Tab-separated table of C-alpha atoms and ligand atoms in Angstrom:
chain	number	residue	atom	x	y	z
O	104	MET	CA	80.679	237.871	-51.162
O	105	LYS	CA	83.638	235.562	-51.528
O	106	MET	CA	83.631	232.391	-53.626
O	107	ILE	CA	85.607	229.629	-51.901
O	108	LEU	CA	84.908	226.670	-54.185
O	109	ASP	CA	82.185	225.816	-56.658
O	110	ASN	CA	78.950	225.882	-54.615
O	111	LEU	CA	80.648	227.226	-51.484
O	112	TRP	CA	80.733	230.905	-50.542
O	113	GLN	CA	81.352	233.228	-47.644
O	114	VAL	CA	78.378	235.595	-47.578
O	115	GLY	CA	79.000	237.353	-44.272
O	116	GLY	CA	81.700	238.301	-41.813
O	117	ASP	CA	83.495	241.314	-40.382
O	118	GLU	CA	84.580	242.607	-43.801
O	119	LEU	CA	81.483	241.493	-45.715
O	120	THR	CA	78.437	242.392	-43.646
O	121	HIS	CA	79.163	243.980	-40.240
O	122	PRO	CA	82.343	244.443	-38.152
O	123	ALA	CA	80.903	242.370	-35.267
O	124	ASP	CA	79.787	239.454	-37.469
O	125	ALA	CA	81.435	236.058	-37.351
O	126	ALA	CA	81.698	234.382	-40.739
O	127	ILE	CA	78.536	233.288	-42.546
O	128	TYR	CA	78.974	230.515	-45.110
O	129	LEU	CA	76.611	229.271	-47.809
O	130	ILE	CA	76.838	225.800	-49.327
O	131	ARG	CA	74.757	224.412	-52.179
O	132	PHE	CA	74.084	220.765	-52.982
O	133	GLY	CA	72.211	220.917	-56.305
O	134	THR	CA	68.562	221.492	-55.487
O	135	ALA	CA	69.017	222.857	-51.951
O	136	ALA	CA	71.429	224.859	-49.822
O	137	ALA	CA	72.350	225.584	-46.213
O	138	LEU	CA	73.751	228.518	-44.300
O	139	VAL	CA	76.356	228.097	-41.580
O	140	ASP	CA	75.816	230.707	-38.864
O	141	ALA	CA	74.020	234.020	-39.230
O	142	GLY	CA	76.172	236.829	-37.809
O	143	THR	CA	74.774	239.440	-35.425
O	144	GLY	CA	71.949	240.400	-37.778
O	145	HIS	CA	73.228	243.993	-38.111
O	146	GLY	CA	74.432	243.232	-41.635
O	147	HIS	CA	71.243	241.397	-42.578
O	148	ASP	CA	70.421	243.351	-45.746
O	149	GLN	CA	73.962	243.006	-47.077
O	150	MET	CA	73.840	239.270	-46.292
O	151	LEU	CA	70.662	238.943	-48.341
O	152	THR	CA	72.296	240.787	-51.245
O	153	ASN	CA	75.345	238.516	-51.025
O	154	ILE	CA	73.216	235.364	-50.931
O	155	ALA	CA	71.196	236.528	-53.935
O	156	ARG	CA	74.446	236.856	-55.898
O	157	CYS	CA	75.301	233.196	-55.232
O	158	LEU	CA	72.031	231.354	-55.121
O	159	PRO	CA	69.143	231.447	-57.625
O	160	ALA	CA	65.908	232.390	-55.840
O	161	GLU	CA	64.319	229.019	-56.670
O	162	VAL	CA	66.950	227.066	-54.698
O	163	PRO	CA	65.690	226.796	-51.112
O	164	ILE	CA	67.883	227.186	-48.041
O	165	ASP	CA	66.812	224.134	-46.051
O	166	TYR	CA	68.880	224.694	-42.928
O	167	LEU	CA	70.620	227.322	-40.875
O	168	LEU	CA	73.363	225.291	-39.221
O	169	LEU	CA	74.463	227.050	-36.041
O	170	THR	CA	77.925	226.144	-34.754
O	171	HIS	CA	77.122	227.390	-31.240
O	172	CYS	CA	74.984	229.859	-29.319
O	173	HIS	CA	77.163	233.014	-29.295
O	174	PHE	CA	75.552	236.228	-30.473
O	175	ASP	CA	78.115	237.049	-33.184
O	176	HIS	CA	76.979	233.787	-34.875
O	177	THR	CA	73.291	233.726	-33.929
O	178	GLY	CA	71.949	237.285	-33.572
O	179	GLY	CA	70.801	237.170	-37.201
O	180	ALA	CA	69.266	233.700	-36.986
O	181	ALA	CA	65.642	234.708	-36.342
O	182	ALA	CA	65.564	237.041	-39.367
O	183	ALA	CA	67.198	234.426	-41.609
O	184	ARG	CA	64.640	231.831	-40.507
O	185	ARG	CA	61.800	234.258	-41.288
O	186	ILE	CA	63.103	235.153	-44.757
O	187	PHE	CA	64.185	231.699	-45.930
O	188	SER	CA	61.836	229.463	-43.908
O	189	CYS	CA	64.929	227.444	-43.062
O	190	ARG	CA	65.120	225.104	-40.102
O	191	ILE	CA	67.487	226.177	-37.351
O	192	VAL	CA	69.856	223.436	-36.210
O	193	VAL	CA	71.899	223.680	-33.014
O	194	HIS	CA	73.145	221.278	-30.366
O	195	ALA	CA	70.706	220.727	-27.506
O	196	LEU	CA	73.252	221.934	-24.930
O	197	ASP	CA	73.470	225.367	-26.587
O	198	ALA	CA	69.800	225.436	-27.689
O	199	ALA	CA	68.781	225.987	-24.076
O	200	TYR	CA	70.548	229.397	-23.951
O	201	LEU	CA	69.044	230.509	-27.270
O	202	GLU	CA	65.488	229.450	-26.494
O	203	THR	CA	65.472	231.329	-23.216
O	204	GLY	CA	67.384	234.309	-24.646
O	205	ASP	CA	70.273	234.127	-22.165
O	206	SER	CA	72.320	237.250	-22.939
O	207	GLN	CA	75.185	236.173	-20.636
O	208	VAL	CA	75.987	232.695	-21.907
O	209	THR	CA	75.285	233.690	-25.533
O	210	ALA	CA	77.778	236.559	-24.991
O	211	ALA	CA	75.232	239.078	-26.322
O	212	ALA	CA	75.961	241.205	-23.240
O	213	TRP	CA	79.649	241.383	-24.276
O	214	TYR	CA	78.470	243.201	-27.396
O	215	GLY	CA	76.094	245.420	-25.426
O	216	GLU	CA	73.176	243.496	-26.941
O	217	ARG	CA	70.237	241.412	-25.795
O	218	MET	CA	69.614	237.914	-27.155
O	219	ALA	CA	65.949	237.569	-28.030
O	220	PRO	CA	64.518	234.079	-27.412
O	221	LEU	CA	65.119	232.043	-30.568
O	222	PRO	CA	62.986	229.087	-31.685
O	223	ILE	CA	65.064	226.012	-32.539
O	224	ASP	CA	63.750	223.503	-35.085
O	225	LEU	CA	66.257	220.692	-34.698
O	226	LYS	CA	68.269	220.019	-31.553
O	227	LEU	CA	71.274	217.761	-32.017
O	228	ASP	CA	71.794	215.294	-29.182
O	229	GLN	CA	74.094	212.687	-30.725
O	230	GLU	CA	77.862	212.578	-31.166
O	231	GLU	CA	77.224	212.719	-34.935
O	232	THR	CA	74.160	213.497	-37.024
O	233	VAL	CA	73.938	213.315	-40.821
O	234	LEU	CA	71.702	215.947	-42.414
O	235	PRO	CA	70.764	215.266	-46.060
O	236	ILE	CA	70.608	218.516	-48.079
O	237	GLY	CA	69.632	218.415	-51.772
O	238	SER	CA	71.962	215.996	-53.558
O	239	GLY	CA	74.447	215.909	-50.665
O	240	ALA	CA	74.723	215.856	-46.906
O	241	VAL	CA	76.454	217.563	-44.011
O	242	THR	CA	77.597	215.730	-40.878
O	243	ALA	CA	77.260	217.531	-37.557
O	244	VAL	CA	79.770	216.522	-34.872
O	245	HIS	CA	79.460	217.578	-31.224
O	246	TRP	CA	82.561	219.663	-30.474
O	247	PRO	CA	82.302	220.878	-26.856
O	248	GLY	CA	84.802	223.167	-25.155
O	249	HIS	CA	84.349	226.773	-26.297
O	250	SER	CA	80.679	226.291	-25.411
O	251	PRO	CA	78.943	223.130	-24.084
O	252	GLY	CA	77.064	222.529	-27.336
O	253	SER	CA	79.565	223.684	-29.953
O	254	VAL	CA	79.302	221.745	-33.218
O	255	ILE	CA	81.477	221.386	-36.288
O	256	TYR	CA	79.921	220.488	-39.610
O	257	HIS	CA	81.754	218.627	-42.332
O	258	THR	CA	81.085	217.558	-45.891
O	259	GLU	CA	82.869	216.700	-49.143
O	260	ILE	CA	83.066	218.792	-52.289
O	261	SER	CA	84.974	217.437	-55.313
O	262	GLY	CA	86.774	214.906	-53.099
O	263	GLN	CA	87.901	217.543	-50.592
O	264	ARG	CA	86.890	217.383	-46.954
O	265	ILE	CA	85.436	220.714	-45.922
O	266	VAL	CA	85.042	221.521	-42.222
O	267	PHE	CA	83.043	224.419	-40.844
O	268	GLY	CA	84.715	224.965	-37.490
O	269	GLN	CA	83.761	228.311	-36.049
O	270	ASP	CA	85.606	229.554	-32.969
O	271	VAL	CA	88.170	226.766	-33.151
O	272	HIS	CA	90.455	229.377	-31.556
O	273	GLY	CA	88.266	229.675	-28.420
O	274	PRO	CA	88.251	231.644	-26.202
O	275	ILE	CA	87.828	229.462	-23.117
O	276	HIS	CA	85.979	231.529	-20.530
O	277	PRO	CA	83.910	230.603	-17.448
O	278	ALA	CA	81.086	233.031	-18.356
O	279	LEU	CA	80.660	231.108	-21.617
O	280	ARG	CA	80.529	227.767	-19.735
O	281	SER	CA	83.728	226.814	-21.554
O	282	ASN	CA	85.661	223.709	-20.581
O	283	GLU	CA	89.399	223.489	-21.321
O	284	LYS	CA	89.584	219.707	-21.015
O	285	GLN	CA	86.721	219.189	-23.453
O	286	TYR	CA	88.237	221.820	-25.755
O	287	GLN	CA	91.564	219.992	-25.920
O	288	ALA	CA	89.800	216.701	-26.686
O	289	SER	CA	87.757	218.469	-29.368
O	290	LEU	CA	90.890	219.901	-30.990
O	291	ALA	CA	92.308	216.356	-31.227
O	292	LYS	CA	89.048	215.188	-32.771
O	293	LEU	CA	89.203	218.017	-35.312
O	294	LEU	CA	92.769	217.118	-36.233
O	295	ASP	CA	91.644	213.515	-36.865
O	296	LEU	CA	89.084	214.735	-39.400
O	297	ASP	CA	92.057	215.520	-41.667
O	298	ALA	CA	90.330	218.454	-43.369
O	299	ASP	CA	91.499	219.901	-46.683
O	300	LEU	CA	89.699	223.151	-45.983
O	301	LEU	CA	88.856	224.669	-42.607
O	302	LEU	CA	86.391	227.542	-42.504
O	303	GLU	CA	86.828	229.464	-39.253
O	304	GLY	CA	84.505	232.032	-37.753
O	305	HIS	CA	86.982	234.834	-37.164
O	306	PHE	CA	90.362	233.664	-38.481
O	307	GLY	CA	89.363	233.025	-42.071
O	308	ILE	CA	89.872	230.105	-44.401
O	309	TYR	CA	92.691	227.557	-44.113
O	310	ARG	CA	93.467	225.710	-47.340
O	311	GLY	CA	95.422	222.469	-47.496
O	312	LYS	CA	95.947	219.821	-44.812
O	313	THR	CA	99.251	221.350	-43.663
O	314	ALA	CA	97.822	224.818	-43.042
O	315	VAL	CA	94.742	223.359	-41.343
O	316	GLN	CA	96.796	221.151	-39.028
O	317	LYS	CA	99.191	223.960	-38.145
O	318	PHE	CA	96.281	226.204	-37.145
O	319	ILE	CA	94.621	223.516	-34.997
O	320	ARG	CA	97.898	222.495	-33.327
O	321	SER	CA	98.604	226.110	-32.356
O	322	PHE	CA	95.823	225.794	-29.736
O	323	MET	CA	96.744	222.315	-28.459
O	324	ARG	CA	98.617	221.827	-25.212
Q	605	ZN	ZN1	81.934	231.794	-29.770
Q	606	ZN	ZN1	82.654	233.942	-32.457
Protein backbone atom coordinates (compact mmCIF):
# COMPACT_ATOMS: atom_id res chain seq x y z
CA MET A 1 0.00 0.00 0.00
CA LYS A 2 1.27 3.42 -0.94
CA MET A 3 -0.18 6.68 0.39
CA ILE A 4 -0.24 9.34 -2.34
CA LEU A 5 -2.12 12.15 -0.60
CA ASP A 6 -4.53 12.33 2.31
CA ASN A 7 -7.45 10.07 1.30
CA LEU A 8 -5.72 8.79 -1.84
CA TRP A 9 -3.79 5.53 -2.01
CA GLN A 10 -2.40 3.00 -4.43
CA VAL A 11 -3.61 -0.38 -3.19
CA GLY A 12 -2.57 -2.57 -6.11
CA GLY A 13 -0.13 -2.83 -8.98
CA ASP A 14 2.80 -4.89 -10.21
CA GLU A 15 4.84 -4.34 -7.04
CA LEU A 16 1.91 -4.31 -4.61
CA THR A 17 -0.41 -7.16 -5.52
CA HIS A 18 0.61 -9.19 -8.60
CA PRO A 19 3.23 -8.71 -11.35
CA ALA A 20 0.54 -8.62 -14.08
CA ASP A 21 -1.67 -6.07 -12.29
CA ALA A 22 -2.14 -2.54 -13.55
CA ALA A 23 -2.39 0.03 -10.78
CA ILE A 24 -5.37 -0.02 -8.42
CA TYR A 25 -6.17 3.27 -6.70
CA LEU A 26 -8.45 4.02 -3.76
CA ILE A 27 -9.94 7.45 -3.10
CA ARG A 28 -12.05 8.49 -0.12
CA PHE A 29 -14.47 11.41 0.08
CA GLY A 30 -15.51 11.44 3.75
CA THR A 31 -18.35 8.96 4.11
CA ALA A 32 -17.69 6.94 0.94
CA ALA A 33 -14.88 5.78 -1.32
CA ALA A 34 -14.20 4.48 -4.82
CA LEU A 35 -11.70 2.14 -6.41
CA VAL A 36 -10.11 2.87 -9.78
CA ASP A 37 -9.51 -0.38 -11.65
CA ALA A 38 -9.17 -3.84 -10.14
CA GLY A 39 -6.05 -5.55 -11.50
CA THR A 40 -6.12 -9.12 -12.82
CA GLY A 41 -7.64 -10.51 -9.64
CA HIS A 42 -4.60 -12.73 -8.95
CA GLY A 43 -3.55 -10.41 -6.13
CA HIS A 44 -7.07 -10.14 -4.73
CA ASP A 45 -6.29 -11.12 -1.13
CA GLN A 46 -3.36 -8.72 -0.93
CA MET A 47 -5.57 -5.97 -2.39
CA LEU A 48 -8.13 -6.58 0.35
CA THR A 49 -5.40 -6.38 2.99
CA ASN A 50 -4.11 -3.13 1.48
CA ILE A 51 -7.59 -1.60 1.35
CA ALA A 52 -8.26 -2.57 4.97
CA ARG A 53 -5.12 -0.65 5.97
CA CYS A 54 -6.47 2.54 4.37
CA LEU A 55 -10.19 2.44 4.80
CA PRO A 56 -12.22 1.77 7.97
CA ALA A 57 -14.64 -1.12 7.38
CA GLU A 58 -17.67 1.14 7.92
CA VAL A 59 -16.79 3.37 4.95
CA PRO A 60 -18.45 1.85 1.87
CA ILE A 61 -16.81 1.61 -1.54
CA ASP A 62 -19.61 2.96 -3.73
CA TYR A 63 -17.99 2.50 -7.12
CA LEU A 64 -15.39 0.53 -9.00
CA LEU A 65 -14.42 2.98 -11.73
CA LEU A 66 -12.97 1.06 -14.66
CA THR A 67 -10.74 3.05 -17.02
CA HIS A 68 -11.20 0.53 -19.84
CA CYS A 69 -11.90 -3.12 -20.55
CA HIS A 70 -8.39 -4.66 -20.54
CA PHE A 71 -7.84 -7.69 -18.34
CA ASP A 72 -4.91 -6.27 -16.34
CA HIS A 73 -7.40 -3.61 -15.10
CA THR A 74 -10.62 -5.63 -14.97
CA GLY A 75 -9.87 -9.30 -14.22
CA GLY A 76 -10.41 -8.60 -10.51
CA ALA A 77 -13.59 -6.57 -10.99
CA ALA A 78 -16.15 -9.34 -10.38
CA ALA A 79 -14.56 -10.32 -7.05
CA ALA A 80 -14.32 -6.69 -5.93
CA ARG A 81 -17.99 -6.14 -6.78
CA ARG A 82 -18.94 -9.24 -4.76
CA ILE A 83 -16.93 -8.24 -1.69
CA PHE A 84 -17.73 -4.53 -1.58
CA SER A 85 -21.16 -4.47 -3.28
CA CYS A 86 -19.78 -1.60 -5.34
CA ARG A 87 -21.27 -0.54 -8.65
CA ILE A 88 -19.08 -1.16 -11.67
CA VAL A 89 -18.73 1.86 -13.96
CA VAL A 90 -17.31 1.63 -17.48
CA HIS A 91 -17.91 3.35 -20.80
CA ALA A 92 -20.61 1.72 -22.92
CA LEU A 93 -18.18 1.13 -25.80
CA ASP A 94 -15.93 -1.04 -23.61
CA ALA A 95 -18.81 -2.51 -21.54
CA ALA A 96 -19.83 -4.60 -24.54
CA TYR A 97 -16.54 -6.58 -24.46
CA LEU A 98 -16.76 -7.15 -20.70
CA GLU A 99 -20.39 -8.24 -20.65
CA THR A 100 -19.82 -10.83 -23.35
CA GLY A 101 -16.43 -11.89 -21.93
CA ASP A 102 -14.45 -11.15 -25.10
CA SER A 103 -10.96 -12.47 -24.31
CA GLN A 104 -9.46 -10.95 -27.49
CA VAL A 105 -10.50 -7.32 -27.22
CA THR A 106 -10.07 -7.31 -23.42
CA ALA A 107 -6.52 -8.64 -24.04
CA ALA A 108 -7.11 -11.50 -21.57
CA ALA A 109 -5.76 -13.87 -24.24
CA TRP A 110 -2.46 -11.91 -24.26
CA TYR A 111 -2.06 -12.97 -20.63
CA GLY A 112 -3.09 -16.55 -21.37
CA GLU A 113 -6.36 -15.90 -19.53
CA ARG A 114 -10.08 -15.97 -20.21
CA MET A 115 -12.31 -12.97 -19.47
CA ALA A 116 -15.43 -14.17 -17.70
CA PRO A 117 -18.58 -12.20 -18.59
CA LEU A 118 -18.77 -9.24 -16.20
CA PRO A 119 -21.99 -7.49 -15.16
CA ILE A 120 -21.81 -3.71 -15.55
CA ASP A 121 -23.92 -1.48 -13.31
CA LEU A 122 -23.40 1.90 -14.93
CA LYS A 123 -22.50 2.41 -18.58
CA LEU A 124 -21.15 5.85 -19.44
CA ASP A 125 -22.42 7.22 -22.74
CA GLN A 126 -21.71 10.94 -22.46
CA GLU A 127 -18.57 12.98 -23.11
CA GLU A 128 -18.54 13.76 -19.37
CA THR A 129 -20.40 12.31 -16.40
CA VAL A 130 -20.19 13.56 -12.81
CA LEU A 131 -20.42 10.84 -10.16
CA PRO A 132 -21.10 12.11 -6.61
CA ILE A 133 -19.21 10.02 -4.01
CA GLY A 134 -19.60 10.81 -0.30
CA SER A 135 -18.73 14.47 0.25
CA GLY A 136 -17.08 14.81 -3.18
CA ALA A 137 -17.37 13.79 -6.80
CA VAL A 138 -15.39 12.31 -9.65
CA THR A 139 -15.83 13.36 -13.28
CA ALA A 140 -15.57 10.67 -15.94
CA VAL A 141 -14.38 11.85 -19.36
CA HIS A 142 -14.54 9.67 -22.49
CA TRP A 143 -10.93 9.22 -23.63
CA PRO A 144 -10.96 6.95 -26.72
CA GLY A 145 -7.87 5.74 -28.54
CA HIS A 146 -6.16 2.93 -26.62
CA SER A 147 -9.59 1.29 -26.53
CA PRO A 148 -12.91 2.62 -27.93
CA GLY A 149 -14.37 3.24 -24.48
CA SER A 150 -11.33 4.33 -22.48
CA VAL A 151 -12.17 6.82 -19.73
CA ILE A 152 -10.15 9.14 -17.52
CA TYR A 153 -11.50 10.18 -14.15
CA HIS A 154 -10.62 13.45 -12.48
CA THR A 155 -11.29 15.13 -9.17
CA GLU A 156 -9.85 17.72 -6.79
CA ILE A 157 -8.15 17.11 -3.46
CA SER A 158 -6.90 20.09 -1.43
CA GLY A 159 -7.05 22.32 -4.52
CA GLN A 160 -5.02 19.91 -6.65
CA ARG A 161 -6.42 18.40 -9.82
CA ILE A 162 -5.97 14.65 -9.71
CA VAL A 163 -6.34 12.62 -12.91
CA PHE A 164 -6.62 8.86 -13.07
CA GLY A 165 -5.37 8.14 -16.57
CA GLN A 166 -4.55 4.49 -16.98
CA ASP A 167 -2.75 3.38 -20.14
CA VAL A 168 -2.09 6.95 -21.24
CA HIS A 169 1.01 5.40 -22.85
CA GLY A 170 -1.06 3.11 -25.12
CA PRO A 171 -0.30 0.79 -26.80
CA ILE A 172 -2.23 1.39 -30.02
CA HIS A 173 -2.99 -2.01 -31.52
CA PRO A 174 -5.61 -3.22 -34.03
CA ALA A 175 -6.53 -6.27 -31.90
CA LEU A 176 -7.50 -3.87 -29.11
CA ARG A 177 -9.65 -1.80 -31.52
CA SER A 178 -7.27 1.09 -30.89
CA ASN A 179 -7.46 4.25 -32.97
CA GLU A 180 -4.37 6.46 -33.36
CA LYS A 181 -6.29 9.54 -34.46
CA GLN A 182 -8.64 9.37 -31.48
CA TYR A 183 -5.66 8.68 -29.21
CA GLN A 184 -3.85 11.82 -30.34
CA ALA A 185 -7.00 13.91 -29.80
CA SER A 186 -7.39 12.34 -26.36
CA LEU A 187 -3.80 13.18 -25.41
CA ALA A 188 -4.50 16.84 -26.30
CA LYS A 189 -7.65 16.72 -24.18
CA LEU A 190 -5.66 15.29 -21.27
CA LEU A 191 -3.06 18.03 -21.57
CA ASP A 192 -5.85 20.63 -21.40
CA LEU A 193 -7.00 19.22 -18.06
CA ASP A 194 -3.81 20.72 -16.60
CA ALA A 195 -3.44 18.03 -13.93
CA ASP A 196 -1.26 18.46 -10.84
CA LEU A 197 -1.10 14.72 -10.34
CA LEU A 198 -1.42 12.00 -12.98
CA LEU A 199 -1.94 8.44 -11.81
CA GLU A 200 -0.96 6.04 -14.59
CA GLY A 201 -1.70 2.35 -14.84
CA HIS A 202 1.79 1.06 -15.51
CA PHE A 203 4.14 4.06 -15.45
CA GLY A 204 3.44 5.24 -11.93
CA ILE A 205 2.59 8.61 -10.47
CA TYR A 206 3.53 11.96 -12.04
CA ARG A 207 3.60 14.87 -9.60
CA GLY A 208 3.50 18.50 -10.65
CA LYS A 209 2.16 20.07 -13.85
CA THR A 210 5.58 20.04 -15.54
CA ALA A 211 6.18 16.32 -15.02
CA VAL A 212 2.61 15.49 -16.06
CA GLN A 213 2.83 17.55 -19.25
CA LYS A 214 6.22 16.12 -20.18
CA PHE A 215 4.88 12.57 -19.86
CA ILE A 216 1.77 13.29 -21.96
CA ARG A 217 3.73 15.17 -24.64
CA SER A 218 6.14 12.24 -25.02
CA PHE A 219 3.31 10.33 -26.77
CA MET A 220 2.04 13.21 -28.93
CA ARG A 221 2.91 13.48 -32.60
ZN1 LIG B 1 -5.01 -1.23 -21.67
ZN1 LIG C 1 -2.90 -1.78 -18.91
